[in-house]
Every structure is written in C-alpha cells, then in structure tokens.
Amino acid sequence: MNAEGATAAKLSTYQRWLFFFLGVAGFFEGYDMFALSQLLPTIRGEMGLAAASEGMLIGFINLGGILAYGLVRRADLWGRRRVLTVTILGYTLCSLITGLAPDIWVFAGAQLMARLFLLAEWAIGIVYAAEEFPAERRGMVIGVLNGLSGLGAVVCAGIAAPVVASPLGWRGVYVIGTVPLLLMVIARRSLRETQRFSDRLAQAQLTKEPLLPGSVTQLLRPPWRNRTLFLGLIWWLTYACVANAITFWKEHAIQERGYKDGEVGLYISIAAVAAIPLTLASGKLLDRMGRRGGAVVIFGSLVVGVLGCYTIEPRALVLVCLVFGITGVTAVGTVLSAYNAELFPTDLRGDAFGLSNNLIGRTAMVVSPFVAGHMAERIGWGKTVAATTVLPLVAMVLLLLAMPETRGRELEETSAQPVS
C-alpha cells in the first residue's frame, strides 16, 4: 500500500490500546530528561557542584543509555514483551530511589540505572511500533510516540517549580513521577508479544532449531555493516548536540543572560507546549514527504533552534528558537528510529537498534557533556553549545548520502534495501 492510502488503514482496538501504552514510554523520557535539566541548578547548589562536575554528572548518568544495549538486544531472544516488562518495572523502582537519594552518589547511580531502563523501554517501544502497526501509518505512530516526550516535558516544567518550593523539594518531582508508572505496571498484563516475533518463534519451534540472538559480528558483516555503522555515526553526531542543548540551557539563561528561575520555567513551559503539535506532526511529515525530505526539515529545526536560543539575546526570538529547538531535539529521534527499525530483519531488529543507538550513538551523550562542562568554564555555555550545532548538519548530509527512502513499505521490503 502506498502513502496516499494511509488514511484507509484503520487501527484495531488492541493497536489503539498499544498506541496509548507505548506512549507512556515517550512521555516519561521527556519527563525524566526535563526533570534533570530543570532541577540541575537546585541540585548543583545543594550539592556544591562546579560546571565541570555538572558535565561529569550528566555524562555519567547518560552512560545508562550505552548500558541499555545489553537489555535491548535480549529482545531478539527473550521477546519484545518480556524485555519491555522488565524495563517498566526497573525504571519505576529507580525513579523512586532517585527521589529518596541521600547524597549525590546514590542520586547519580539511581539516575544511571533509571536512564538504562528508560531508554531500553523507548527502544523496544519503537520496535513494537514498527512491527505491530501498518506500514503506511508507521511514521505517524513513531512520531506521536516521540512527540509525547514533549508532553512529558510540559508536565515536568509545569510542576517542577511549585514542587521544588514545597516541603517535598526537588525529590518530589521524581516521587510524583512514579505514580502513573505504577498504573502501567498493572496495565502491562494486557500486552501481547509482537506478531512478527511470535511468527519467528513458531518457525523455530517447527524446525526444532534453537532461537539464537543476532551477534555484533553479524551486524558488522555485509549486508548489515554499512547501515549499522552509518546509523551509529548519524546517531552519534546528533546526540553530541542534543545531549547538551536542553540540559544546559537553564544554566546558560541564568548565568549568562540574567534570567530568573521562574522565567526559565515559564519559557520552557511555553516552548514545550508550542512544540507538541509540531513534534506530533513529525511522523506524519515522514509519511507524506518521505524519510529523507522529512529529515531535512527536522534537522534544520534542530540546528536553527539550538543555535538561536544559545546566541540570540532578544527574548521573544529566544522563545521562538526554543520552540524549534525542542521540536528538533525530540523529532530527530522520530526519523532516525524509523530508519533503525525499518532497515533490519526481525531476528536482528532489537540488536541492531541497540548497537547503532545505544552502544555507538549514545557514547556521544557521555563524552559530550564532559567536554562541554570543561569548555563552559572557559568560554561559557552559549559558545560551547552553539558550536555543537555543526554536528547534526554533518549527520543530515550523511543521511541524505547513505539512507534509502522507506516510506510506506513493509519491513520485509525495507530491510532488504541496499544502503550506500
């Protein structure tokens, strides 16, 4: 079925329920990321952290994204449902421990593990979306799931300031965030295994062959090597900018632009709300313009937005740039995760996503904040983060040079397409 027939594809009752269920993962990715960026100045003051130490803290926490690879790749052996269940339970527990952390060491450790489970949950959610929804709706579904990250950011931005000012303090933001997740722990009982993995399991049982996971060496041999490494590099270049863009903007605004804490919260709240419809529309953009055309728009929004909100002084323009920046930061995940899910077969899909995104791409989210923290002590956050915007530009060029168009095609067809 082609893209023009997208409106004819109807979602079943289970698919609509699954859509909502997976959306929670996107929501809490945004909530957790914005919780850290909103609370960082408060935690810095309470714990006595310097700018370089802030970068080290963020880099250490982001290490969880790399470690998530070990869990994500098990989805090709244990099944998507089992791994997703583990991630939901793990993130709920670690988020609660974060809120109860007595010192910076427990806080950092709990947040590292929370990030591990959260990003593994997000990755498996994308695999679910790719395998369980119609090809002509795939971009839209992945876009909405990533767009709900913006909603999580809005909720966090809205409650952070009053909760921090309450007797609960900054810890309350994490404790409150576990309540909806507890409901999802109960709801997971209705979650089914994906049909594609079930078919693969049935075939293995029929032929009496053991169900073996893919290996790193298999992904690094033809025909998978080029797409694995290209996607990993594109993720890396993108994350090297994204890792700092939102996390350190509050520090930049307060220290270098003279914003008040409440003003920063207001600006981020307004920008995050305005970015929601744009981010939700990013998936539909991919289904209409194609992955390649949509990538140009999305990466352009990221670069313009981040560059503007770290270099422009007029506050009205800063707010506009924040909207585009938040949209880009969230929506780049839509186009890249769509490619990562579409370019590999069922028996390698989880491992390939984990290798390209978690093991290769997210090393940038560990290294980049370390470097940014040290650079900020010398030249400030504005110049430091603005300089990173050249990296997603390079990523966009690589994508256009190497990635095929996959719009509206079944996974069995897209995974067989050559990559330059």
mmCIF file of C-alpha atoms in Angstrom, residues 128-408:
data_model
loop_
_atom_site.group_PDB
_atom_site.id
_atom_site.type_symbol
_atom_site.label_atom_id
_atom_site.label_comp_id
_atom_site.label_asym_id
_atom_site.label_seq_id
_atom_site.Cartn_x
_atom_site.Cartn_y
_atom_site.Cartn_z
ATOM 1 C CA TYR A 128 6.804 -2.612 18.815
ATOM 2 C CA ALA A 129 5.577 0.340 16.754
ATOM 3 C CA ALA A 130 7.448 -0.840 13.659
ATOM 4 C CA GLU A 131 6.263 -4.449 13.930
ATOM 5 C CA GLU A 132 2.661 -4.013 15.063
ATOM 6 C CA PHE A 133 1.345 -1.066 13.035
ATOM 7 C CA PRO A 134 0.580 -0.729 9.283
ATOM 8 C CA ALA A 135 3.474 0.345 7.056
ATOM 9 C CA GLU A 136 1.611 3.439 5.852
ATOM 10 C CA ARG A 137 0.997 4.532 9.460
ATOM 11 C CA ARG A 138 4.430 3.642 10.828
ATOM 12 C CA GLY A 139 5.941 7.112 10.580
ATOM 13 C CA MET A 140 2.906 8.710 12.202
ATOM 14 C CA VAL A 141 2.896 6.239 15.095
ATOM 15 C CA ILE A 142 6.618 6.625 15.794
ATOM 16 C CA GLY A 143 6.259 10.397 15.502
ATOM 17 C CA VAL A 144 3.446 10.556 18.034
ATOM 18 C CA LEU A 145 5.298 8.274 20.451
ATOM 19 C CA ASN A 146 8.316 10.567 20.294
ATOM 20 C CA GLY A 147 6.055 13.620 20.389
ATOM 21 C CA LEU A 148 4.630 12.540 23.718
ATOM 22 C CA SER A 149 8.108 13.222 25.071
ATOM 23 C CA GLY A 150 7.201 16.883 24.638
ATOM 24 C CA LEU A 151 4.071 16.388 26.707
ATOM 25 C CA GLY A 152 6.189 14.831 29.446
ATOM 26 C CA ALA A 153 8.442 17.885 29.305
ATOM 27 C CA VAL A 154 5.440 20.219 29.628
ATOM 28 C CA VAL A 155 4.105 18.374 32.660
ATOM 29 C CA CYS A 156 7.542 18.363 34.280
ATOM 30 C CA ALA A 157 8.121 22.053 33.542
ATOM 31 C CA GLY A 158 4.699 22.856 34.959
ATOM 32 C CA ILE A 159 5.099 21.014 38.248
ATOM 33 C CA ALA A 160 8.853 21.402 38.878
ATOM 34 C CA ALA A 161 8.855 24.929 40.321
ATOM 35 C CA PRO A 162 5.903 24.509 42.739
ATOM 36 C CA VAL A 163 7.080 21.058 43.850
ATOM 37 C CA VAL A 164 10.638 22.317 44.486
ATOM 38 C CA ALA A 165 9.170 25.184 46.532
ATOM 39 C CA SER A 166 7.060 22.743 48.572
ATOM 40 C CA PRO A 167 8.279 20.656 51.540
ATOM 41 C CA LEU A 168 8.931 17.805 49.081
ATOM 42 C CA GLY A 169 11.694 19.794 47.371
ATOM 43 C CA TRP A 170 13.311 18.562 44.156
ATOM 44 C CA ARG A 171 12.909 14.957 45.289
ATOM 45 C CA GLY A 172 9.159 15.267 44.965
ATOM 46 C CA VAL A 173 9.431 15.632 41.177
ATOM 47 C CA TYR A 174 10.812 12.088 40.943
ATOM 48 C CA VAL A 175 8.488 10.575 43.537
ATOM 49 C CA ILE A 176 5.391 12.067 41.879
ATOM 50 C CA GLY A 177 6.604 10.771 38.530
ATOM 51 C CA THR A 178 6.416 7.157 39.710
ATOM 52 C CA VAL A 179 2.648 7.217 40.357
ATOM 53 C CA PRO A 180 1.466 6.880 36.717
ATOM 54 C CA LEU A 181 4.168 4.282 36.109
ATOM 55 C CA LEU A 182 2.724 2.110 38.859
ATOM 56 C CA LEU A 183 -0.534 2.067 36.888
ATOM 57 C CA MET A 184 1.381 0.968 33.784
ATOM 58 C CA VAL A 185 2.903 -1.936 35.725
ATOM 59 C CA ILE A 186 -0.641 -3.227 36.175
ATOM 60 C CA ALA A 187 -1.715 -2.459 32.586
ATOM 61 C CA ARG A 188 1.203 -4.415 31.083
ATOM 62 C CA ARG A 189 -0.725 -7.651 31.716
ATOM 63 C CA SER A 190 -2.737 -6.956 28.558
ATOM 64 C CA LEU A 191 0.401 -6.533 26.448
ATOM 65 C CA ARG A 192 0.929 -9.167 23.746
ATOM 66 C CA GLU A 193 4.085 -10.318 22.023
ATOM 67 C CA THR A 194 4.522 -8.809 18.544
ATOM 68 C CA GLN A 195 3.165 -10.950 15.712
ATOM 69 C CA ARG A 196 6.456 -10.901 13.824
ATOM 70 C CA PHE A 197 8.444 -12.194 16.802
ATOM 71 C CA SER A 198 5.723 -14.782 17.537
ATOM 72 C CA ASP A 199 5.946 -15.999 13.931
ATOM 73 C CA ARG A 200 9.716 -16.247 14.213
ATOM 74 C CA LEU A 201 9.400 -18.207 17.463
ATOM 75 C CA ALA A 202 6.803 -20.547 15.924
ATOM 76 C CA GLN A 203 9.061 -21.171 12.921
ATOM 77 C CA ALA A 204 11.976 -22.021 15.216
ATOM 78 C CA GLN A 205 9.797 -24.469 17.148
ATOM 79 C CA LEU A 206 8.536 -26.038 13.917
ATOM 80 C CA THR A 207 12.033 -26.624 12.580
ATOM 81 C CA LYS A 208 13.317 -27.515 16.071
ATOM 82 C CA GLU A 209 16.116 -25.008 15.685
ATOM 83 C CA PRO A 210 17.258 -23.019 18.730
ATOM 84 C CA LEU A 211 16.225 -19.368 18.794
ATOM 85 C CA LEU A 212 19.542 -17.565 18.781
ATOM 86 C CA PRO A 213 20.044 -13.814 19.042
ATOM 87 C CA GLY A 214 21.961 -11.908 16.410
ATOM 88 C CA SER A 215 25.580 -11.102 17.133
ATOM 89 C CA VAL A 216 27.623 -7.936 16.886
ATOM 90 C CA THR A 217 29.901 -9.638 14.359
ATOM 91 C CA GLN A 218 26.881 -10.490 12.189
ATOM 92 C CA LEU A 219 25.802 -6.839 12.153
ATOM 93 C CA LEU A 220 29.335 -5.777 11.267
ATOM 94 C CA ARG A 221 29.450 -8.029 8.194
ATOM 95 C CA PRO A 222 27.764 -7.427 4.817
ATOM 96 C CA PRO A 223 24.959 -6.732 4.106
ATOM 97 C CA TRP A 224 24.321 -5.133 7.526
ATOM 98 C CA ARG A 225 27.660 -3.442 8.189
ATOM 99 C CA ASN A 226 27.130 -0.217 6.234
ATOM 100 C CA ARG A 227 23.680 0.521 7.607
ATOM 101 C CA THR A 228 24.722 -0.327 11.182
ATOM 102 C CA LEU A 229 27.792 1.912 11.135
ATOM 103 C CA PHE A 230 26.174 4.755 9.190
ATOM 104 C CA LEU A 231 23.205 4.842 11.549
ATOM 105 C CA GLY A 232 25.511 4.652 14.561
ATOM 106 C CA LEU A 233 27.562 7.594 13.273
ATOM 107 C CA ILE A 234 24.447 9.640 12.468
ATOM 108 C CA TRP A 235 23.045 8.965 15.944
ATOM 109 C CA TRP A 236 26.424 9.923 17.475
ATOM 110 C CA LEU A 237 26.691 13.239 15.648
ATOM 111 C CA THR A 238 23.096 14.092 16.526
ATOM 112 C CA TYR A 239 23.393 13.184 20.209
ATOM 113 C CA ALA A 240 26.625 15.173 20.574
ATOM 114 C CA CYS A 241 24.460 18.274 20.141
ATOM 115 C CA VAL A 242 21.206 17.038 21.687
ATOM 116 C CA ALA A 243 22.917 15.879 24.907
ATOM 117 C CA ASN A 244 23.672 19.482 25.848
ATOM 118 C CA ALA A 245 21.013 21.507 24.042
ATOM 119 C CA ILE A 246 18.174 21.277 26.559
ATOM 120 C CA THR A 247 20.096 20.112 29.622
ATOM 121 C CA PHE A 248 22.292 23.198 29.930
ATOM 122 C CA TRP A 249 20.017 25.925 28.550
ATOM 123 C CA LYS A 250 18.746 26.811 32.020
ATOM 124 C CA GLU A 251 22.317 27.230 33.240
ATOM 125 C CA HIS A 252 23.096 29.433 30.222
ATOM 126 C CA ALA A 253 19.962 31.531 30.681
ATOM 127 C CA ILE A 254 20.511 32.153 34.408
ATOM 128 C CA GLN A 255 24.296 32.542 34.477
ATOM 129 C CA GLU A 256 24.907 34.305 31.153
ATOM 130 C CA ARG A 257 21.631 36.048 30.263
ATOM 131 C CA GLY A 258 20.341 37.080 33.683
ATOM 132 C CA TYR A 259 17.053 35.152 33.595
ATOM 133 C CA LYS A 260 15.271 34.372 36.849
ATOM 134 C CA ASP A 261 14.499 30.768 37.757
ATOM 135 C CA GLY A 262 10.763 31.319 37.306
ATOM 136 C CA GLU A 263 11.303 32.970 33.920
ATOM 137 C CA VAL A 264 13.249 29.985 32.656
ATOM 138 C CA GLY A 265 10.493 27.625 33.773
ATOM 139 C CA LEU A 266 7.890 29.798 32.030
ATOM 140 C CA TYR A 267 9.862 29.986 28.785
ATOM 141 C CA ILE A 268 10.474 26.246 28.688
ATOM 142 C CA SER A 269 6.819 25.528 29.508
ATOM 143 C CA ILE A 270 5.551 27.811 26.730
ATOM 144 C CA ALA A 271 8.070 26.472 24.220
ATOM 145 C CA ALA A 272 7.380 22.848 25.130
ATOM 146 C CA VAL A 273 3.609 23.350 24.748
ATOM 147 C CA ALA A 274 4.086 25.078 21.386
ATOM 148 C CA ALA A 275 6.431 22.300 20.242
ATOM 149 C CA ILE A 276 3.985 19.474 20.983
ATOM 150 C CA PRO A 277 1.823 19.788 17.820
ATOM 151 C CA LEU A 278 4.942 20.248 15.688
ATOM 152 C CA THR A 279 6.584 17.170 17.172
ATOM 153 C CA LEU A 280 3.422 15.085 16.891
ATOM 154 C CA ALA A 281 3.194 16.106 13.237
ATOM 155 C CA SER A 282 6.772 14.994 12.532
ATOM 156 C CA GLY A 283 5.737 11.389 11.982
ATOM 157 C CA LYS A 284 3.020 12.382 9.537
ATOM 158 C CA LEU A 285 5.613 14.557 7.801
ATOM 159 C CA LEU A 286 7.751 11.445 7.282
ATOM 160 C CA ASP A 287 4.768 9.576 5.819
ATOM 161 C CA ARG A 288 3.976 12.453 3.429
ATOM 162 C CA MET A 289 7.395 13.840 2.445
ATOM 163 C CA GLY A 290 9.298 10.615 2.983
ATOM 164 C CA ARG A 291 12.069 9.898 5.471
ATOM 165 C CA ARG A 292 14.688 11.881 3.563
ATOM 166 C CA GLY A 293 12.633 15.013 2.926
ATOM 167 C CA GLY A 294 11.307 14.982 6.473
ATOM 168 C CA ALA A 295 14.850 14.639 7.807
ATOM 169 C CA VAL A 296 15.879 17.924 6.158
ATOM 170 C CA VAL A 297 13.020 19.789 7.849
ATOM 171 C CA ILE A 298 13.602 18.167 11.252
ATOM 172 C CA PHE A 299 17.381 18.537 11.343
ATOM 173 C CA GLY A 300 17.005 22.112 10.113
ATOM 174 C CA SER A 301 14.671 22.867 13.018
ATOM 175 C CA LEU A 302 17.180 21.379 15.469
ATOM 176 C CA VAL A 303 20.132 23.400 14.200
ATOM 177 C CA VAL A 304 18.295 26.725 13.891
ATOM 178 C CA GLY A 305 16.575 26.306 17.248
ATOM 179 C CA VAL A 306 19.624 25.340 19.298
ATOM 180 C CA LEU A 307 21.896 27.891 17.641
ATOM 181 C CA GLY A 308 19.345 30.647 18.193
ATOM 182 C CA CYS A 309 18.474 30.020 21.832
ATOM 183 C CA TYR A 310 22.174 29.968 22.808
ATOM 184 C CA THR A 311 23.290 33.017 20.766
ATOM 185 C CA ILE A 312 20.331 35.404 20.336
ATOM 186 C CA GLU A 313 19.572 37.952 23.066
ATOM 187 C CA PRO A 314 16.050 39.344 22.302
ATOM 188 C CA ARG A 315 13.824 37.219 24.494
ATOM 189 C CA ALA A 316 10.934 36.937 22.046
ATOM 190 C CA LEU A 317 13.296 35.430 19.469
ATOM 191 C CA VAL A 318 14.821 33.175 22.111
ATOM 192 C CA LEU A 319 11.348 31.797 22.823
ATOM 193 C CA VAL A 320 10.763 31.101 19.117
ATOM 194 C CA CYS A 321 14.130 29.356 18.891
ATOM 195 C CA LEU A 322 13.302 27.281 21.970
ATOM 196 C CA VAL A 323 10.166 26.041 20.199
ATOM 197 C CA PHE A 324 12.161 24.955 17.148
ATOM 198 C CA GLY A 325 14.950 23.569 19.307
ATOM 199 C CA ILE A 326 12.651 21.412 21.440
ATOM 200 C CA THR A 327 10.834 20.254 18.305
ATOM 201 C CA GLY A 328 14.112 19.282 16.660
ATOM 202 C CA VAL A 329 15.576 17.601 19.740
ATOM 203 C CA THR A 330 12.500 15.388 20.004
ATOM 204 C CA ALA A 331 11.723 14.841 16.329
ATOM 205 C CA VAL A 332 15.200 13.763 15.204
ATOM 206 C CA GLY A 333 14.511 10.618 17.196
ATOM 207 C CA THR A 334 11.449 10.010 15.020
ATOM 208 C CA VAL A 335 13.281 9.900 11.705
ATOM 209 C CA LEU A 336 16.357 8.044 12.983
ATOM 210 C CA SER A 337 14.425 5.458 14.998
ATOM 211 C CA ALA A 338 12.162 4.842 11.998
ATOM 212 C CA TYR A 339 15.213 4.080 9.871
ATOM 213 C CA ASN A 340 16.775 1.935 12.598
ATOM 214 C CA ALA A 341 13.634 -0.188 12.873
ATOM 215 C CA GLU A 342 12.969 -0.412 9.131
ATOM 216 C CA LEU A 343 16.398 -1.360 7.785
ATOM 217 C CA PHE A 344 16.873 -4.652 9.674
ATOM 218 C CA PRO A 345 15.024 -8.010 9.724
ATOM 219 C CA THR A 346 13.039 -9.297 12.706
ATOM 220 C CA ASP A 347 15.821 -11.523 14.060
ATOM 221 C CA LEU A 348 18.271 -8.580 14.151
ATOM 222 C CA ARG A 349 15.980 -5.608 14.767
ATOM 223 C CA GLY A 350 16.427 -5.318 18.532
ATOM 224 C CA ASP A 351 20.169 -5.955 18.437
ATOM 225 C CA ALA A 352 20.660 -3.529 15.545
ATOM 226 C CA PHE A 353 18.732 -0.784 17.317
ATOM 227 C CA GLY A 354 20.756 -1.331 20.468
ATOM 228 C CA LEU A 355 24.102 -1.382 18.647
ATOM 229 C CA SER A 356 23.502 1.699 16.486
ATOM 230 C CA ASN A 357 21.636 3.796 19.045
ATOM 231 C CA ASN A 358 22.762 2.662 22.480
ATOM 232 C CA LEU A 359 26.262 1.285 22.032
ATOM 233 C CA ILE A 360 27.533 3.652 19.322
ATOM 234 C CA GLY A 361 25.259 6.693 19.279
ATOM 235 C CA ARG A 362 24.866 7.281 22.985
ATOM 236 C CA THR A 363 28.585 7.350 23.668
ATOM 237 C CA ALA A 364 28.236 10.956 22.493
ATOM 238 C CA MET A 365 25.816 11.608 25.352
ATOM 239 C CA VAL A 366 28.532 10.502 27.779
ATOM 240 C CA VAL A 367 31.518 12.221 26.172
ATOM 241 C CA SER A 368 29.827 15.432 25.036
ATOM 242 C CA PRO A 369 28.655 16.719 28.466
ATOM 243 C CA PHE A 370 32.125 16.048 29.926
ATOM 244 C CA VAL A 371 33.740 18.124 27.180
ATOM 245 C CA ALA A 372 31.009 20.776 27.296
ATOM 246 C CA GLY A 373 31.356 21.199 31.053
ATOM 247 C CA HIS A 374 35.088 21.860 30.814
ATOM 248 C CA MET A 375 34.670 24.171 27.813
ATOM 249 C CA ALA A 376 31.899 26.115 29.565
ATOM 250 C CA GLU A 377 34.273 27.015 32.396
ATOM 251 C CA ARG A 378 36.476 28.730 29.803
ATOM 252 C CA ILE A 379 34.136 30.228 27.194
ATOM 253 C CA GLY A 380 30.648 29.870 28.699
ATOM 254 C CA TRP A 381 27.667 27.653 27.893
ATOM 255 C CA GLY A 382 26.439 29.793 24.991
ATOM 256 C CA LYS A 383 29.508 29.478 22.764
ATOM 257 C CA THR A 384 30.093 25.874 23.811
ATOM 258 C CA VAL A 385 26.657 24.510 22.924
ATOM 259 C CA ALA A 386 26.279 26.706 19.827
ATOM 260 C CA ALA A 387 29.455 25.143 18.408
ATOM 261 C CA THR A 388 27.912 21.658 18.586
ATOM 262 C CA THR A 389 25.204 22.537 16.027
ATOM 263 C CA VAL A 390 27.610 21.801 13.172
ATOM 264 C CA LEU A 391 27.448 18.096 14.115
ATOM 265 C CA PRO A 392 23.755 17.460 13.279
ATOM 266 C CA LEU A 393 24.351 19.274 9.975
ATOM 267 C CA VAL A 394 27.005 16.684 9.146
ATOM 268 C CA ALA A 395 24.600 13.944 10.302
ATOM 269 C CA MET A 396 21.912 15.213 7.923
ATOM 270 C CA VAL A 397 24.319 15.183 4.972
ATOM 271 C CA LEU A 398 25.364 11.601 5.767
ATOM 272 C CA LEU A 399 21.718 10.555 5.999
ATOM 273 C CA LEU A 400 20.931 12.042 2.590
ATOM 274 C CA LEU A 401 24.004 10.406 1.051
ATOM 275 C CA ALA A 402 23.566 6.936 2.543
ATOM 276 C CA MET A 403 19.976 6.206 3.590
ATOM 277 C CA PRO A 404 17.302 4.909 1.152
ATOM 278 C CA GLU A 405 13.669 6.030 1.091
ATOM 279 C CA THR A 406 11.469 3.623 3.112
ATOM 280 C CA ARG A 407 8.124 5.454 3.206
ATOM 281 C CA GLY A 408 5.040 3.214 3.050
#
